[in-house]
PDB file of C-alpha atoms and ligand atoms in Angstrom:
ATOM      1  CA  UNK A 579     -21.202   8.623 -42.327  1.00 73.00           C
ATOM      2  CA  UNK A 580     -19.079   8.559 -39.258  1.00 93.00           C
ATOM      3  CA  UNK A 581     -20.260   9.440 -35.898  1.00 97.00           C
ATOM      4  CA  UNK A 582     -18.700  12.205 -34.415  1.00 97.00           C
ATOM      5  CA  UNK A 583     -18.058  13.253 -30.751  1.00 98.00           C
ATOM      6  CA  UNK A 584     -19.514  16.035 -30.222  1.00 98.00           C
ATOM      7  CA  UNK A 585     -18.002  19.491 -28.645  1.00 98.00           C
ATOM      8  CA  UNK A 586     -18.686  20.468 -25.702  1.00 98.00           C
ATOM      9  CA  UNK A 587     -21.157  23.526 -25.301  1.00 96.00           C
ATOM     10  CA  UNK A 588     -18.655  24.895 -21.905  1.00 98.00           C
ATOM     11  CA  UNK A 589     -14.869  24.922 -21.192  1.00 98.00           C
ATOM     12  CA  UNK A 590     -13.987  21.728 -19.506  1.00 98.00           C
ATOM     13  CA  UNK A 591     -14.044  23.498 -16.076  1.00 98.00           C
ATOM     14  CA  UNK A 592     -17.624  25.411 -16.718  1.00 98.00           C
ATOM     15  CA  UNK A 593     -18.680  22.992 -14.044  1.00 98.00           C
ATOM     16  CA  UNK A 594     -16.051  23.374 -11.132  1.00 97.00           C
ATOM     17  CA  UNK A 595     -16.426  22.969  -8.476  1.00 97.00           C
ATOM     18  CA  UNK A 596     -19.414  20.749  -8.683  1.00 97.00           C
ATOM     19  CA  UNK A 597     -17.674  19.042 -11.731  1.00 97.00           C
ATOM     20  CA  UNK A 598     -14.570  18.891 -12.299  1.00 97.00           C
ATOM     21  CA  UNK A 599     -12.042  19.774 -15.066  1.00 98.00           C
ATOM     22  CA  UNK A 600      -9.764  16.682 -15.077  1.00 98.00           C
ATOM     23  CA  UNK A 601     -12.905  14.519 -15.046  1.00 97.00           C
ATOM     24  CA  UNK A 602     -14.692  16.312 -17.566  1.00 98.00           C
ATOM     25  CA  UNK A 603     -11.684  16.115 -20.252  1.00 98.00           C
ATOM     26  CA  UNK A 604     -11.423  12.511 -19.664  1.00 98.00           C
ATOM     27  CA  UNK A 605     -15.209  11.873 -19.366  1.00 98.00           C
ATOM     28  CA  UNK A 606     -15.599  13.494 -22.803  1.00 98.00           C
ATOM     29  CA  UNK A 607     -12.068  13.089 -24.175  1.00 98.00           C
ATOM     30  CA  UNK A 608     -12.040   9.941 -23.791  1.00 98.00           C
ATOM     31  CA  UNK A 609     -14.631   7.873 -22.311  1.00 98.00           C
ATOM     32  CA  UNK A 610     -17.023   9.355 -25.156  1.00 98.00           C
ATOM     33  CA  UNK A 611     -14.464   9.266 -27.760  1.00 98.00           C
ATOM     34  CA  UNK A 612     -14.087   5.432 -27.109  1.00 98.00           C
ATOM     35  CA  UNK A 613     -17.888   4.707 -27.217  1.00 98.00           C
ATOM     36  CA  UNK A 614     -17.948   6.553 -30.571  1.00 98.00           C
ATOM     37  CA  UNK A 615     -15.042   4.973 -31.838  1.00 98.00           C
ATOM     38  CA  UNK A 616     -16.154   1.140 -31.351  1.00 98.00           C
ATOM     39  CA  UNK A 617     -19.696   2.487 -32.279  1.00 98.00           C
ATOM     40  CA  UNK A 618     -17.832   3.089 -35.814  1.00 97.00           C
ATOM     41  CA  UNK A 619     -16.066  -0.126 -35.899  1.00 97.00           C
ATOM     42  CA  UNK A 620     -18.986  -2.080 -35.239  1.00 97.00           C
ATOM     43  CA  UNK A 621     -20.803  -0.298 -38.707  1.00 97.00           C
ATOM     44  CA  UNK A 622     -18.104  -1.086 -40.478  1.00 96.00           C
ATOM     45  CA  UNK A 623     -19.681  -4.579 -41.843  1.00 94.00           C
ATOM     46  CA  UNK A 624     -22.866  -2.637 -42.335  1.00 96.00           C
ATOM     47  CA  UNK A 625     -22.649   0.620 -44.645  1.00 93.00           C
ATOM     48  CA  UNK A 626     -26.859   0.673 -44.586  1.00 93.00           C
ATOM     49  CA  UNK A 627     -26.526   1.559 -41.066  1.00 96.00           C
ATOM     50  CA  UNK A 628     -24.173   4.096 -41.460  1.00 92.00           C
ATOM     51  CA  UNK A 629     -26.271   6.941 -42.692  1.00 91.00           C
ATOM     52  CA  UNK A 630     -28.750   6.199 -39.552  1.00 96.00           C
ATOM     53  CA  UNK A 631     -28.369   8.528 -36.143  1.00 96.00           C
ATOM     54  CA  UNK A 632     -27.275   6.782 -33.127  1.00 97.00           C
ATOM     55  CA  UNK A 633     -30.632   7.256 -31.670  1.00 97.00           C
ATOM     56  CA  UNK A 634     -32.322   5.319 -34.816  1.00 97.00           C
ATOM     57  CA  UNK A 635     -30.196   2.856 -34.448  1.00 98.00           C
ATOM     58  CA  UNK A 636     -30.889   2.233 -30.869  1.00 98.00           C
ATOM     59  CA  UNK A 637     -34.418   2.706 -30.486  1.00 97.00           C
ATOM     60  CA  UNK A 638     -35.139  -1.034 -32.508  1.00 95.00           C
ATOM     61  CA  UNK A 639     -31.958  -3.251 -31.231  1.00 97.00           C
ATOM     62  CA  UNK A 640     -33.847  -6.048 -32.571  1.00 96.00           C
ATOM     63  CA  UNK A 641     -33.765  -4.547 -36.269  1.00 95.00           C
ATOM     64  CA  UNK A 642     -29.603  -4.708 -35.774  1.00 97.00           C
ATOM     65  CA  UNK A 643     -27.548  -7.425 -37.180  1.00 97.00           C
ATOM     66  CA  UNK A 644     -27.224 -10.030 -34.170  1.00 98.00           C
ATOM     67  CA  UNK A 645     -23.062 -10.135 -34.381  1.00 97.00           C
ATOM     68  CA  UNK A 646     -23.203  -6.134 -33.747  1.00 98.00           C
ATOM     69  CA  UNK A 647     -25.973  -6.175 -31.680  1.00 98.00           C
ATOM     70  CA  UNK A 648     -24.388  -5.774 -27.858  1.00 98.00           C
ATOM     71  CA  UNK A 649     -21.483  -3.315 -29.687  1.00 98.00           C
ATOM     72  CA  UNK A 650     -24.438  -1.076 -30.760  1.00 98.00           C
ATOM     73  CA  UNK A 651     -26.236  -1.303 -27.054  1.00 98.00           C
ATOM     74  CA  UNK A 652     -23.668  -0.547 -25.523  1.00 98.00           C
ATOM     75  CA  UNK A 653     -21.559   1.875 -27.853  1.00 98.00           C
ATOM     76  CA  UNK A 654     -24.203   3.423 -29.481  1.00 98.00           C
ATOM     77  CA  UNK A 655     -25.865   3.570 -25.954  1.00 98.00           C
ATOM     78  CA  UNK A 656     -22.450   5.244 -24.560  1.00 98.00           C
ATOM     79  CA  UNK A 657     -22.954   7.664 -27.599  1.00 98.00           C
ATOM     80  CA  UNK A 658     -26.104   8.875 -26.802  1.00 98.00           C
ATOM     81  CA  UNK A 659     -26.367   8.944 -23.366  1.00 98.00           C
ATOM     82  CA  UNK A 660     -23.328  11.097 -23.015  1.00 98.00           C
ATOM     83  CA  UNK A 661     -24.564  12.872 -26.157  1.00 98.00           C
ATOM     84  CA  UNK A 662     -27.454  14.187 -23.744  1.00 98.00           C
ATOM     85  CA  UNK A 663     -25.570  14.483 -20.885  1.00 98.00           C
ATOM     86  CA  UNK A 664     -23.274  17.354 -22.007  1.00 98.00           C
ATOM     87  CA  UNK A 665     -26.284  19.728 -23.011  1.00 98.00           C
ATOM     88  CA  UNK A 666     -28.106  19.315 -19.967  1.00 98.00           C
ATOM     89  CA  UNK A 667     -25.376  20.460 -17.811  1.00 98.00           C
ATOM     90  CA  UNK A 668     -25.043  24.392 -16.905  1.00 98.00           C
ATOM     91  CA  UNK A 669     -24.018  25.990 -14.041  1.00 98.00           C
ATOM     92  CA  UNK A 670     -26.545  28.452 -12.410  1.00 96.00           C
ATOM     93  CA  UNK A 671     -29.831  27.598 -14.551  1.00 97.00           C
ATOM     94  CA  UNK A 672     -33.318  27.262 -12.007  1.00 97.00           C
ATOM     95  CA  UNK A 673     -36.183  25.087 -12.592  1.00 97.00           C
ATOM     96  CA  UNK A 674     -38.569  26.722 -14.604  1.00 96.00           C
ATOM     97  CA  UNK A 675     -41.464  27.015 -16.918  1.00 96.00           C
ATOM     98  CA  UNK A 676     -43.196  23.942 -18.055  1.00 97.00           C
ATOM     99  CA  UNK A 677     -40.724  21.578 -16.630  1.00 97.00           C
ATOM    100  CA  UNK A 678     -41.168  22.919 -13.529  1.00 98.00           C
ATOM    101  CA  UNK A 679     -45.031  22.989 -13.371  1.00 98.00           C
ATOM    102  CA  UNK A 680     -45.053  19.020 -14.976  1.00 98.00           C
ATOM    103  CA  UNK A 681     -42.432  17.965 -11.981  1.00 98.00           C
ATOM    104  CA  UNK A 682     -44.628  19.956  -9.541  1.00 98.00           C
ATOM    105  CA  UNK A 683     -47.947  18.362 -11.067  1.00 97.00           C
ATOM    106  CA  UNK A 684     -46.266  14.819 -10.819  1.00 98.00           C
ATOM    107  CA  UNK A 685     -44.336  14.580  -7.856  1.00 98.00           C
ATOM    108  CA  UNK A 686     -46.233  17.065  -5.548  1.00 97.00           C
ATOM    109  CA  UNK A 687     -43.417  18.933  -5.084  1.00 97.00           C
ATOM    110  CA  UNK A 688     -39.838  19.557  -6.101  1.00 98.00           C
ATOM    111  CA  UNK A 689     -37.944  18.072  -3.308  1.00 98.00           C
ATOM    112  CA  UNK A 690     -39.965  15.306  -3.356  1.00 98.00           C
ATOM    113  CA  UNK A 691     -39.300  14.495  -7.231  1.00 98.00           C
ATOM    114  CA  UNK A 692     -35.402  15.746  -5.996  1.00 98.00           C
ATOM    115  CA  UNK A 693     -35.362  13.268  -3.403  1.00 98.00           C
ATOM    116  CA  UNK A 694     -37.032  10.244  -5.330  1.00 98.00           C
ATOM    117  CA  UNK A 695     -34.682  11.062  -8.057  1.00 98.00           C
ATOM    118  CA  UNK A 696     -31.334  10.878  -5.826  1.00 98.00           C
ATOM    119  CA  UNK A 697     -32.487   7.843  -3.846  1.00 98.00           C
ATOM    120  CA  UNK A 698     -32.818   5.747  -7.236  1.00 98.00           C
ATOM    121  CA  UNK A 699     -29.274   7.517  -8.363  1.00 98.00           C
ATOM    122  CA  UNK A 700     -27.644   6.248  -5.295  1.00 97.00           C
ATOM    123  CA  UNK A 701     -29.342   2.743  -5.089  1.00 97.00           C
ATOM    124  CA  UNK A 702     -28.157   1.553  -8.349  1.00 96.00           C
ATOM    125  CA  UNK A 703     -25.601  -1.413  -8.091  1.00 94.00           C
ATOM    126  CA  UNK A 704     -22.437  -0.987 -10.377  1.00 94.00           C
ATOM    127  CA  UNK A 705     -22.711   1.185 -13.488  1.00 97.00           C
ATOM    128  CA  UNK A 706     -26.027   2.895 -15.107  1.00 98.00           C
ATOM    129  CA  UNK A 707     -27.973   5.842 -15.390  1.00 98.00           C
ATOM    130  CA  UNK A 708     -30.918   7.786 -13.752  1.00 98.00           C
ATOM    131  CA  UNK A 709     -33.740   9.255 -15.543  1.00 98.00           C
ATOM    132  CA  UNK A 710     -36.231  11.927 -15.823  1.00 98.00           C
ATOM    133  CA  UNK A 711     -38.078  10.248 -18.793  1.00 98.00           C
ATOM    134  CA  UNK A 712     -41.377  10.725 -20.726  1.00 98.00           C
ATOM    135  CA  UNK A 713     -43.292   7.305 -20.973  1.00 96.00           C
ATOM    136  CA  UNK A 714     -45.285   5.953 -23.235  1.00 93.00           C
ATOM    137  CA  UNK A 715     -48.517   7.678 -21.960  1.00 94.00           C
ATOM    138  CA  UNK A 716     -46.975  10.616 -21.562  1.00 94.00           C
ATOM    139  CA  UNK A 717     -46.123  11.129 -18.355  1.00 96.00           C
ATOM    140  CA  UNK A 718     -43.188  11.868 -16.505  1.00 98.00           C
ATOM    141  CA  UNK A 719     -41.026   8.728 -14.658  1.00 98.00           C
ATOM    142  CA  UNK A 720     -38.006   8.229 -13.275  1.00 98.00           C
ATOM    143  CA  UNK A 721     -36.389   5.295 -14.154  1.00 98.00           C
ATOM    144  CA  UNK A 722     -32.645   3.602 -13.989  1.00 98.00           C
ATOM    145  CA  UNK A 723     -31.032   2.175 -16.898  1.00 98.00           C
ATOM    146  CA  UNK A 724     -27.456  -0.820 -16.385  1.00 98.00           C
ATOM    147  CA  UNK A 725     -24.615  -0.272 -18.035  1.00 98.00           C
ATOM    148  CA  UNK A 726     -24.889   2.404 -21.422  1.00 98.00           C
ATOM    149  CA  UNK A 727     -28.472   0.996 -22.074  1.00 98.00           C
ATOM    150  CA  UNK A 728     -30.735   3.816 -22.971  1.00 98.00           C
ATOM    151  CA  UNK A 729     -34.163   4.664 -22.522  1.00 98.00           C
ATOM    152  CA  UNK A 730     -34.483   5.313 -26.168  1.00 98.00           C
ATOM    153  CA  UNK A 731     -34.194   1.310 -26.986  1.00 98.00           C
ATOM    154  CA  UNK A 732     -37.367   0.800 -24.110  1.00 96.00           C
ATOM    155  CA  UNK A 733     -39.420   3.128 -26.156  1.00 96.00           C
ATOM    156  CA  UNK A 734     -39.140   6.328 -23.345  1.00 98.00           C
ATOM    157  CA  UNK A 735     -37.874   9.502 -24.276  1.00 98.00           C
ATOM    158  CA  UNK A 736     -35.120  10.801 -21.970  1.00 98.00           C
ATOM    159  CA  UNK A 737     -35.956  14.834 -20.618  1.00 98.00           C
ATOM    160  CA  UNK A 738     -33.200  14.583 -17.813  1.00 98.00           C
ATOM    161  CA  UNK A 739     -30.128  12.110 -16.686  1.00 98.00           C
ATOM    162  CA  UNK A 740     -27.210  11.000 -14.929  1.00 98.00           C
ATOM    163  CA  UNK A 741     -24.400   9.298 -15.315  1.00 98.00           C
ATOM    164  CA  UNK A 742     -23.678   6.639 -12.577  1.00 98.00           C
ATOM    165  CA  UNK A 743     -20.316   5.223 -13.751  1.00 98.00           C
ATOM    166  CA  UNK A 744     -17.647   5.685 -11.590  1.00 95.00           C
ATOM    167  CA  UNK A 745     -15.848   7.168 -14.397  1.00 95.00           C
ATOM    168  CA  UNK A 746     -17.705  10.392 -13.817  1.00 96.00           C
ATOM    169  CA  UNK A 747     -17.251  11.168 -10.269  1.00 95.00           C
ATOM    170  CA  UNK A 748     -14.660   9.087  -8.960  1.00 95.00           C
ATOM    171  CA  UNK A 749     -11.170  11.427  -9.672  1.00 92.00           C
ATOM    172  CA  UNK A 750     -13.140  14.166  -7.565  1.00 95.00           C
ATOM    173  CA  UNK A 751     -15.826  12.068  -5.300  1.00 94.00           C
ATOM    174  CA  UNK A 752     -13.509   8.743  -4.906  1.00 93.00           C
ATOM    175  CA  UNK A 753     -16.513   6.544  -3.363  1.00 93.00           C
ATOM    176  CA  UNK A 754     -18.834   9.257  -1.941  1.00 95.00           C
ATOM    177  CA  UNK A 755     -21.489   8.878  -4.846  1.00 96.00           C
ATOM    178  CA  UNK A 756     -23.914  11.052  -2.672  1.00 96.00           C
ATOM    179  CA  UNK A 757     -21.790  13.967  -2.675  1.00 97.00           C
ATOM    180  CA  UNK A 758     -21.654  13.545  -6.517  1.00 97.00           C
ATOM    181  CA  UNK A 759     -25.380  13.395  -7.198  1.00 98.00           C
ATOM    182  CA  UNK A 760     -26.194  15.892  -4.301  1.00 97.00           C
ATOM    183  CA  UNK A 761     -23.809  18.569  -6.325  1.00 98.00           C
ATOM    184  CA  UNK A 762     -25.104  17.862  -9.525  1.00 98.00           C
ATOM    185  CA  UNK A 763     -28.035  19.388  -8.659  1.00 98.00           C
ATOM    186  CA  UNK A 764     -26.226  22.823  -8.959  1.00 98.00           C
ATOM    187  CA  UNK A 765     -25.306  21.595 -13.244  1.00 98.00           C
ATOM    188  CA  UNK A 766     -28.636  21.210 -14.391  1.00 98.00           C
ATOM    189  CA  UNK A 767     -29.276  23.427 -17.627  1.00 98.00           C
ATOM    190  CA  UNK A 768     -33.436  23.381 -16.926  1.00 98.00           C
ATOM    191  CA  UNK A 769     -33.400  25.355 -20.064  1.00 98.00           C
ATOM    192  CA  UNK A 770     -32.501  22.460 -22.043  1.00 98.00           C
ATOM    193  CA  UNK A 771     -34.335  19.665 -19.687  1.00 98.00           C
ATOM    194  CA  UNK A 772     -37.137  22.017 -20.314  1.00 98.00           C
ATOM    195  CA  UNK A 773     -36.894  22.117 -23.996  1.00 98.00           C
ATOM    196  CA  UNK A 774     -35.949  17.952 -24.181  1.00 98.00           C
ATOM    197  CA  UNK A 775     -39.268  17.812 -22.349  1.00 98.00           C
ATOM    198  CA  UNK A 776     -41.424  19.684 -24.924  1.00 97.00           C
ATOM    199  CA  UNK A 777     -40.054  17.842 -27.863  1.00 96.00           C
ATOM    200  CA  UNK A 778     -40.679  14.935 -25.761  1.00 96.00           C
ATOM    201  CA  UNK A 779     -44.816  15.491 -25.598  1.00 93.00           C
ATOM    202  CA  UNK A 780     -45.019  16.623 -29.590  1.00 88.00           C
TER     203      UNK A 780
HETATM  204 MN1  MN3 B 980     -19.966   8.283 -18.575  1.00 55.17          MN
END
């Protein structure tokens, strides 16, 4: 079984101005495409592995051949990650619901989870993510991940994240990385952070 890239759920410029549309096709197009790609290659060797789902495959790295190993961190990270990160963007979706009341419950407030949230965005050095994530008591943390690595492989369950890599922001945000994370904040499909989150606590 091949991995696939998967379609995006919006026209490449759904997310303008906030997002835009040359970034987006090339962010999906082909950033994603490439992750999927060498994900493939690396399986090659290994057709048992083929009929697992990215996320099986990267929640035990240690179970994975050692000569495919960093491919499948990093590829199969890239895979997921972005995987996530195309359903949980939507323009003009407010936080509601559970979500809402477990952010509330956790961090006191919203801005202050908000806040917490885009200082650990904008203090990671070189390329990673920021998460919302579900921990392994089951509470909510936010946490940053280098490179593709996913919280999946430390045993957390992603509810909410964001890409870091330059490749996502830098055609429209060149190096203001604030401006980036302060407008993603108008993206955020709550529905589906809301719905990642109660999957997350079955
Ligand atoms: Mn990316």
């Amino acid at each position: 079984m091949l991995h696939l890239l998967p379609k995006l759920p919006y026209a490449s410029d759904a997310l303008e101005p906030y997002i835009d549309e040359k970034t987006m096709e090339i962010h999906h197009g082909k950033h994603h495409q490439t992750y999927v790609d060498k994900l493939n290659k690396a399986l090659e060797k290994y057709p048992k592995l083929q009929g697992k789902s990215v996320e099986e495959l990267i929640k035990n790295l240690d179970l994975i051949p050692e000569d495919i190993r960093t491919a499948v961190r990093n590829h199969g990270g890239g895979h997921a990650n972005h995987s996530f990160f195309w359903l949980i963007l939507k323009k003009g979706v407010e936080p509601s619901g559970e979500i809402l009341k477990a952010i509330n419950k956790k961090f006191n407030a919203f801005d202050a989870f908000k806040e917490e949230f885009s200082t650990k965005a904008t203090n990671i050095f070189g390329s990673g993510w920021c998460w919302l994530i579900l921990n392994e008591k089951g509470e909510l943390e936010i946490v940053t991940t280098g490179n593709q690595d996913s919280p999946i492989s430390q045993g957390k369950i992603p509810v909410l994240g964001l890409d870091l890599w330059e490749h996502g922001f830098y055609l429209k945000w060149q190096s203001n990385k604030k401006g980036y994370i302060d407008n993603w904040w108008n993206v955020i499909n709550w529905k589906q952070v809301e719905k990642n989150y109660k999957m997350a606590k079955k």
